[in-house]
């Protein structure tokens, strides 16, 4: 995954970058299977690797496929990234060890979910029980977010591409653009 | 699978997450192309998901699907949260890409520097 991320940073062909990000998502899904999060792996593979990549490819087909060479030097971003990363690694030193059963996140409420959800909800998959029942309002909120995003996309794209609108440059018509290219 | 989880030393999972997170962060702040920025945000997002999922793993724990023969399960709550987060992430990605298409309509480019340049010559 780190290699894929590095390739995404270096490559300037956006088509390759988008396909690599799909591969990145699939590798993440594989990792989730290894970490026994099978439901998350399903979702990541179908939604993260599938739909995201598809949306990006659709965007690329409308816009350009190549990235310009960056005009600024990369020193300042690298410095910021290294400093932030070092601070975060320092922060992990207090974190519970990998796989620890007594980590704080695993103690509160979770044993109750595991013991009771089978009799209370009647579904063997605990993740489904929590998603649909115990934390049903979260899922409601999620649907609201998706609905809002869908409305946003429709408002942004729904009225036809080439009509002039307030805020749009009158001088830049599609023909001008093609001449520039 | 079991062997793998034994070999991984204690905090290694967090460090992997941080490396991936910083890769995404670097893409977002150093590249001017807007599609590339969205890809960077996705990388960042996946690293956060991995952080949560790796915290939910318990040594010897099985996938959280009830069965008589299994004694120990992984923590199911982070799985639920990340399921929600993945779907919300795709929604925001779609919105960002729609914005990019509109920006391209308005400016004829999706490079940040070009857009700033156009704005400057305009005023």
CSV table of C-alpha atoms in Angstrom, one decimal:
chain,number,residue,atom,x,y,z
A,1,UNK,CA,0.0,0.0,0.0
A,2,UNK,CA,2.8,2.4,0.8
A,3,UNK,CA,4.3,1.6,-2.6
A,4,UNK,CA,1.0,2.4,-4.3
A,5,UNK,CA,0.8,5.6,-2.4
A,6,UNK,CA,4.3,6.5,-3.5
A,7,UNK,CA,3.5,5.8,-7.1
A,8,UNK,CA,0.3,8.0,-6.8
A,9,UNK,CA,2.5,10.8,-5.6
A,10,UNK,CA,5.1,10.5,-8.4
A,11,UNK,CA,2.9,9.8,-11.5
A,12,UNK,CA,1.7,12.7,-13.5
A,13,UNK,CA,-0.7,10.7,-15.8
A,14,UNK,CA,-4.0,11.1,-14.0
A,15,UNK,CA,-5.5,8.0,-15.5
A,16,UNK,CA,-2.8,5.9,-14.0
A,17,UNK,CA,-3.2,7.7,-10.7
A,18,UNK,CA,-6.9,7.0,-10.6
A,19,UNK,CA,-6.5,3.3,-11.4
A,20,UNK,CA,-3.7,3.1,-8.7
A,21,UNK,CA,-6.1,4.6,-6.2
A,22,UNK,CA,-8.5,1.8,-7.0
A,23,UNK,CA,-5.8,-0.7,-6.4
A,24,UNK,CA,-5.0,1.1,-3.2
A,25,UNK,CA,-8.6,0.7,-2.1
A,26,UNK,CA,-8.6,-3.0,-3.0
A,27,UNK,CA,-5.4,-3.6,-1.0
A,28,UNK,CA,-7.1,-1.8,1.9
A,29,UNK,CA,-10.1,-4.2,1.6
A,30,UNK,CA,-7.7,-7.2,1.7
A,31,UNK,CA,-6.1,-5.8,4.8
A,32,UNK,CA,-9.5,-5.4,6.4
A,33,UNK,CA,-10.2,-9.1,5.7
A,34,UNK,CA,-7.0,-10.0,7.5
A,35,UNK,CA,-8.1,-7.8,10.4
A,36,UNK,CA,-11.4,-9.8,10.5
A,37,UNK,CA,-13.5,-6.8,9.5
A,38,UNK,CA,-15.3,-8.6,6.7
A,39,UNK,CA,-18.3,-6.2,6.3
A,40,UNK,CA,-16.0,-3.3,6.0
A,41,UNK,CA,-13.9,-5.1,3.4
A,42,UNK,CA,-17.1,-5.8,1.3
A,43,UNK,CA,-18.0,-2.1,1.4
A,44,UNK,CA,-14.5,-0.8,0.7
A,45,UNK,CA,-14.1,-3.2,-2.3
A,46,UNK,CA,-17.4,-2.3,-3.8
A,47,UNK,CA,-17.8,1.4,-2.9
A,48,UNK,CA,-14.3,2.6,-2.3
A,49,UNK,CA,-12.6,0.7,-5.2
A,50,UNK,CA,-15.6,0.5,-7.5
A,51,UNK,CA,-17.8,3.5,-7.4
A,52,UNK,CA,-15.0,6.0,-6.4
A,53,UNK,CA,-12.8,4.9,-9.3
A,54,UNK,CA,-15.7,5.1,-11.7
A,55,UNK,CA,-16.6,8.6,-10.6
A,56,UNK,CA,-13.0,9.8,-11.0
A,57,UNK,CA,-12.7,8.2,-14.4
A,58,UNK,CA,-15.9,10.0,-15.5
A,59,UNK,CA,-14.4,13.3,-14.2
A,60,UNK,CA,-11.2,12.6,-16.1
A,61,UNK,CA,-13.1,12.0,-19.3
A,62,UNK,CA,-14.6,15.5,-19.0
A,63,UNK,CA,-11.4,17.2,-17.9
A,64,UNK,CA,-7.8,16.7,-18.9
A,65,UNK,CA,-5.8,13.5,-18.4
A,66,UNK,CA,-2.4,15.0,-17.6
A,67,UNK,CA,-1.1,17.0,-14.6
A,68,UNK,CA,1.1,20.0,-15.0
A,69,UNK,CA,4.6,20.0,-13.5
A,70,UNK,CA,4.3,21.7,-10.0
A,71,UNK,CA,5.6,25.2,-10.1
A,72,UNK,CA,6.6,25.5,-6.5
A,73,UNK,CA,9.4,23.6,-4.8
A,74,UNK,CA,8.4,20.5,-2.7
A,75,UNK,CA,10.6,21.4,0.3
A,76,UNK,CA,8.0,23.2,2.4
A,77,UNK,CA,5.2,20.5,2.0
A,78,UNK,CA,7.8,17.8,2.8
A,79,UNK,CA,8.9,19.7,5.9
A,80,UNK,CA,5.3,20.1,7.1
A,81,UNK,CA,4.5,16.4,6.4
A,82,UNK,CA,7.6,15.1,8.2
A,83,UNK,CA,7.0,17.3,11.3
A,84,UNK,CA,3.4,16.3,11.5
A,85,UNK,CA,4.3,12.6,11.0
A,86,UNK,CA,6.9,12.8,13.7
A,87,UNK,CA,4.4,14.4,16.1
A,88,UNK,CA,1.8,11.7,15.4
A,89,UNK,CA,4.4,8.9,15.9
A,90,UNK,CA,5.3,10.4,19.2
A,91,UNK,CA,1.6,10.4,20.0
A,92,UNK,CA,1.3,6.7,19.3
A,93,UNK,CA,3.7,5.8,22.0
A,94,UNK,CA,0.9,5.9,24.5
A,95,UNK,CA,-1.5,3.9,22.4
A,96,UNK,CA,-2.6,0.4,23.4
A,97,UNK,CA,-0.7,-2.4,21.7
A,98,UNK,CA,-2.0,-4.0,18.6
A,99,UNK,CA,-4.5,-6.8,19.3
A,100,UNK,CA,-4.7,-6.0,23.0
A,101,UNK,CA,-8.1,-7.3,24.4
A,102,UNK,CA,-8.0,-4.9,27.3
A,103,UNK,CA,-7.6,-1.7,25.3
A,104,UNK,CA,-10.1,1.0,26.5
A,105,UNK,CA,-11.9,1.0,23.1
A,106,UNK,CA,-12.8,-2.7,23.6
A,107,UNK,CA,-14.1,-2.6,27.1
A,108,UNK,CA,-17.0,-0.2,27.3
A,109,UNK,CA,-20.4,-1.5,25.9
A,110,UNK,CA,-18.7,-4.0,23.5
A,111,UNK,CA,-19.1,-7.1,25.7
A,112,UNK,CA,-22.7,-6.3,26.1
A,113,UNK,CA,-23.2,-6.0,22.4
A,114,UNK,CA,-21.5,-9.3,21.8
A,115,UNK,CA,-23.5,-11.1,24.5
A,116,UNK,CA,-26.9,-9.6,24.1
A,117,UNK,CA,-27.3,-8.7,20.4
A,118,UNK,CA,-28.0,-12.3,19.4
A,119,UNK,CA,-31.1,-12.5,21.7
A,120,UNK,CA,-32.2,-8.9,21.5
A,121,UNK,CA,-32.0,-8.4,17.7
A,122,UNK,CA,-31.9,-12.0,16.5
A,123,UNK,CA,-29.3,-11.5,13.7
A,124,UNK,CA,-26.0,-13.4,14.0
A,125,UNK,CA,-24.0,-10.7,12.4
A,126,UNK,CA,-23.2,-8.2,15.3
A,127,UNK,CA,-22.1,-5.5,12.9
A,128,UNK,CA,-25.5,-5.5,11.2
A,129,UNK,CA,-27.3,-5.5,14.6
A,130,UNK,CA,-25.4,-2.4,15.8
A,131,UNK,CA,-25.7,-0.6,12.4
A,132,UNK,CA,-29.4,-1.1,12.0
A,133,UNK,CA,-30.6,-1.1,15.6
A,134,UNK,CA,-28.3,0.2,18.4
A,135,UNK,CA,-26.8,3.0,16.3
A,136,UNK,CA,-29.7,3.4,13.9
A,137,UNK,CA,-29.6,7.2,14.1
A,138,UNK,CA,-26.1,7.1,12.8
A,139,UNK,CA,-27.3,5.3,9.7
A,140,UNK,CA,-30.1,7.8,9.4
A,141,UNK,CA,-27.6,10.6,9.5
A,142,UNK,CA,-25.5,8.8,6.9
A,143,UNK,CA,-28.5,8.7,4.5
A,144,UNK,CA,-29.1,12.4,5.1
A,145,UNK,CA,-25.5,13.1,4.2
A,146,UNK,CA,-25.7,11.1,1.0
A,147,UNK,CA,-29.0,12.7,0.1
A,148,UNK,CA,-27.5,16.2,0.6
A,149,UNK,CA,-24.5,15.2,-1.5
A,150,UNK,CA,-26.7,13.9,-4.2
A,151,UNK,CA,-28.7,17.2,-4.3
A,152,UNK,CA,-25.4,19.1,-4.4
A,153,UNK,CA,-24.1,17.1,-7.3
A,154,UNK,CA,-27.4,17.6,-9.2
A,155,UNK,CA,-27.4,21.3,-8.5
A,156,UNK,CA,-23.8,21.6,-9.7
A,157,UNK,CA,-24.1,19.5,-12.9
A,158,UNK,CA,-27.8,19.4,-13.6
A,159,UNK,CA,-28.4,22.4,-15.8
A,160,UNK,CA,-26.2,21.6,-18.9
A,161,UNK,CA,-22.6,22.3,-19.2
A,162,UNK,CA,-22.0,25.0,-21.7
A,163,UNK,CA,-24.7,27.6,-20.8
A,164,UNK,CA,-23.3,30.8,-19.4
A,165,UNK,CA,-24.0,31.3,-15.7
A,166,UNK,CA,-23.2,34.1,-13.2
A,167,UNK,CA,-19.6,33.8,-12.1
A,168,UNK,CA,-18.5,32.0,-15.3
A,169,UNK,CA,-16.1,33.7,-17.6
A,170,UNK,CA,-17.8,34.9,-20.7
A,171,UNK,CA,-14.6,34.9,-22.6
A,172,UNK,CA,-13.8,31.2,-22.1
A,173,UNK,CA,-16.0,29.2,-24.4
A,174,UNK,CA,-15.3,25.6,-25.2
A,175,UNK,CA,-13.9,26.6,-28.6
A,176,UNK,CA,-11.4,29.0,-27.0
A,177,UNK,CA,-10.3,26.2,-24.7
A,178,UNK,CA,-9.7,23.8,-27.5
A,179,UNK,CA,-7.6,26.4,-29.3
A,180,UNK,CA,-5.5,26.9,-26.2
A,181,UNK,CA,-4.9,23.2,-26.0
B,1,UNK,CA,-3.4,-15.1,9.4
B,2,UNK,CA,-2.6,-16.0,13.0
B,3,UNK,CA,1.1,-16.1,12.3
B,4,UNK,CA,0.9,-12.6,10.7
B,5,UNK,CA,-0.7,-11.1,13.8
B,6,UNK,CA,1.9,-12.6,16.1
B,7,UNK,CA,4.8,-11.2,14.1
B,8,UNK,CA,3.6,-7.7,14.0
B,9,UNK,CA,5.1,-5.8,16.9
B,10,UNK,CA,3.0,-3.7,19.2
B,11,UNK,CA,2.7,-0.2,17.6
B,12,UNK,CA,3.6,-1.1,14.0
B,13,UNK,CA,0.0,-0.7,12.8
B,14,UNK,CA,-0.2,2.9,13.9
B,15,UNK,CA,3.1,3.7,12.1
B,16,UNK,CA,1.8,2.2,8.8
B,17,UNK,CA,-1.3,4.3,9.2
B,18,UNK,CA,0.8,7.4,9.8
B,19,UNK,CA,3.0,6.8,6.8
B,20,UNK,CA,-0.1,6.4,4.6
B,21,UNK,CA,-1.8,9.4,6.2
B,22,UNK,CA,1.3,11.6,5.5
B,23,UNK,CA,1.4,10.4,1.9
B,24,UNK,CA,-2.2,11.5,1.4
B,25,UNK,CA,-1.5,14.8,3.2
B,26,UNK,CA,1.5,15.5,1.0
B,27,UNK,CA,-0.5,14.9,-2.1
B,28,UNK,CA,-3.1,17.3,-0.9
B,29,UNK,CA,-0.8,20.2,0.0
B,30,UNK,CA,1.9,19.9,-2.7
B,31,UNK,CA,0.0,19.1,-5.9
B,32,UNK,CA,-2.0,21.7,-7.8
B,33,UNK,CA,-4.2,19.4,-9.8
B,34,UNK,CA,-7.6,19.2,-8.3
B,35,UNK,CA,-8.3,15.5,-9.3
B,36,UNK,CA,-5.0,14.6,-7.7
B,37,UNK,CA,-6.0,16.4,-4.5
B,38,UNK,CA,-9.2,14.3,-4.3
B,39,UNK,CA,-7.1,11.1,-4.8
B,40,UNK,CA,-4.9,12.4,-1.9
B,41,UNK,CA,-7.9,12.9,0.3
B,42,UNK,CA,-9.0,9.4,-0.5
B,43,UNK,CA,-5.6,8.0,0.5
B,44,UNK,CA,-5.8,10.0,3.8
B,45,UNK,CA,-9.3,8.7,4.4
B,46,UNK,CA,-8.3,5.0,3.9
B,47,UNK,CA,-5.5,5.5,6.3
B,48,UNK,CA,-8.0,6.7,9.0
B,49,UNK,CA,-10.2,3.7,8.3
B,50,UNK,CA,-7.2,1.4,8.7
B,51,UNK,CA,-6.5,3.1,12.1
B,52,UNK,CA,-10.0,2.3,13.3
B,53,UNK,CA,-10.1,-1.2,12.0
B,54,UNK,CA,-6.7,-2.1,13.4
B,55,UNK,CA,-7.8,-0.9,16.8
B,56,UNK,CA,-10.8,-3.2,16.7
B,57,UNK,CA,-8.6,-6.3,16.1
B,58,UNK,CA,-8.2,-8.6,19.2
B,59,UNK,CA,-5.6,-11.3,19.3
B,60,UNK,CA,-7.4,-14.6,18.4
B,61,UNK,CA,-10.7,-12.8,17.8
B,62,UNK,CA,-12.9,-13.9,15.0
B,63,UNK,CA,-15.0,-11.8,12.7
B,64,UNK,CA,-18.0,-10.5,14.7
B,65,UNK,CA,-20.6,-13.0,13.5
B,66,UNK,CA,-22.2,-15.0,16.3
B,67,UNK,CA,-21.4,-18.7,16.5
B,68,UNK,CA,-21.6,-21.2,19.3
B,69,UNK,CA,-18.0,-22.4,18.8
B,70,UNK,CA,-16.3,-19.0,18.9
B,71,UNK,CA,-15.2,-17.5,22.2
B,72,UNK,CA,-13.6,-14.2,21.2
B,73,UNK,CA,-14.7,-11.6,18.6
B,74,UNK,CA,-13.2,-8.5,17.2
B,75,UNK,CA,-14.7,-5.3,18.4
B,76,UNK,CA,-17.7,-4.7,16.1
B,77,UNK,CA,-18.3,-1.0,16.9
B,78,UNK,CA,-15.4,0.4,14.8
B,79,UNK,CA,-16.5,-1.7,11.9
B,80,UNK,CA,-20.0,-0.1,12.1
B,81,UNK,CA,-18.5,3.4,12.3
B,82,UNK,CA,-16.2,2.8,9.3
B,83,UNK,CA,-19.0,1.3,7.2
B,84,UNK,CA,-20.8,4.6,7.7
B,85,UNK,CA,-17.6,6.6,7.0
B,86,UNK,CA,-16.8,4.8,3.7
B,87,UNK,CA,-20.2,5.6,2.3
B,88,UNK,CA,-20.1,9.2,3.5
B,89,UNK,CA,-16.5,9.4,2.0
B,90,UNK,CA,-17.8,8.4,-1.4
B,91,UNK,CA,-20.6,11.0,-1.2
B,92,UNK,CA,-18.1,13.7,-0.4
B,93,UNK,CA,-15.8,12.5,-3.2
B,94,UNK,CA,-18.7,12.7,-5.7
B,95,UNK,CA,-19.5,16.2,-4.5
B,96,UNK,CA,-15.8,17.3,-4.9
B,97,UNK,CA,-15.6,15.8,-8.4
B,98,UNK,CA,-18.8,17.6,-9.4
B,99,UNK,CA,-17.2,20.9,-8.1
B,100,UNK,CA,-14.1,20.1,-10.3
B,101,UNK,CA,-16.3,19.7,-13.4
B,102,UNK,CA,-17.9,23.0,-12.7
B,103,UNK,CA,-14.6,24.7,-12.1
B,104,UNK,CA,-13.4,23.3,-15.4
B,105,UNK,CA,-16.5,24.8,-17.0
B,106,UNK,CA,-15.8,28.2,-15.5
B,107,UNK,CA,-12.1,28.4,-15.9
B,108,UNK,CA,-11.1,25.9,-18.5
B,109,UNK,CA,-8.5,24.3,-16.3
B,110,UNK,CA,-8.3,22.2,-13.2
B,111,UNK,CA,-4.8,23.4,-12.2
B,112,UNK,CA,-4.8,25.5,-9.0
B,113,UNK,CA,-2.0,27.8,-10.2
B,114,UNK,CA,-3.7,28.5,-13.5
B,115,UNK,CA,-6.9,29.4,-11.7
B,116,UNK,CA,-5.1,31.8,-9.3
B,117,UNK,CA,-3.3,33.3,-12.3
B,118,UNK,CA,-6.6,33.8,-14.2
B,119,UNK,CA,-8.1,35.5,-11.1
B,120,UNK,CA,-5.2,37.8,-10.8
B,121,UNK,CA,-5.2,39.0,-14.4
B,122,UNK,CA,-8.9,39.4,-14.2
B,123,UNK,CA,-8.9,42.0,-11.4
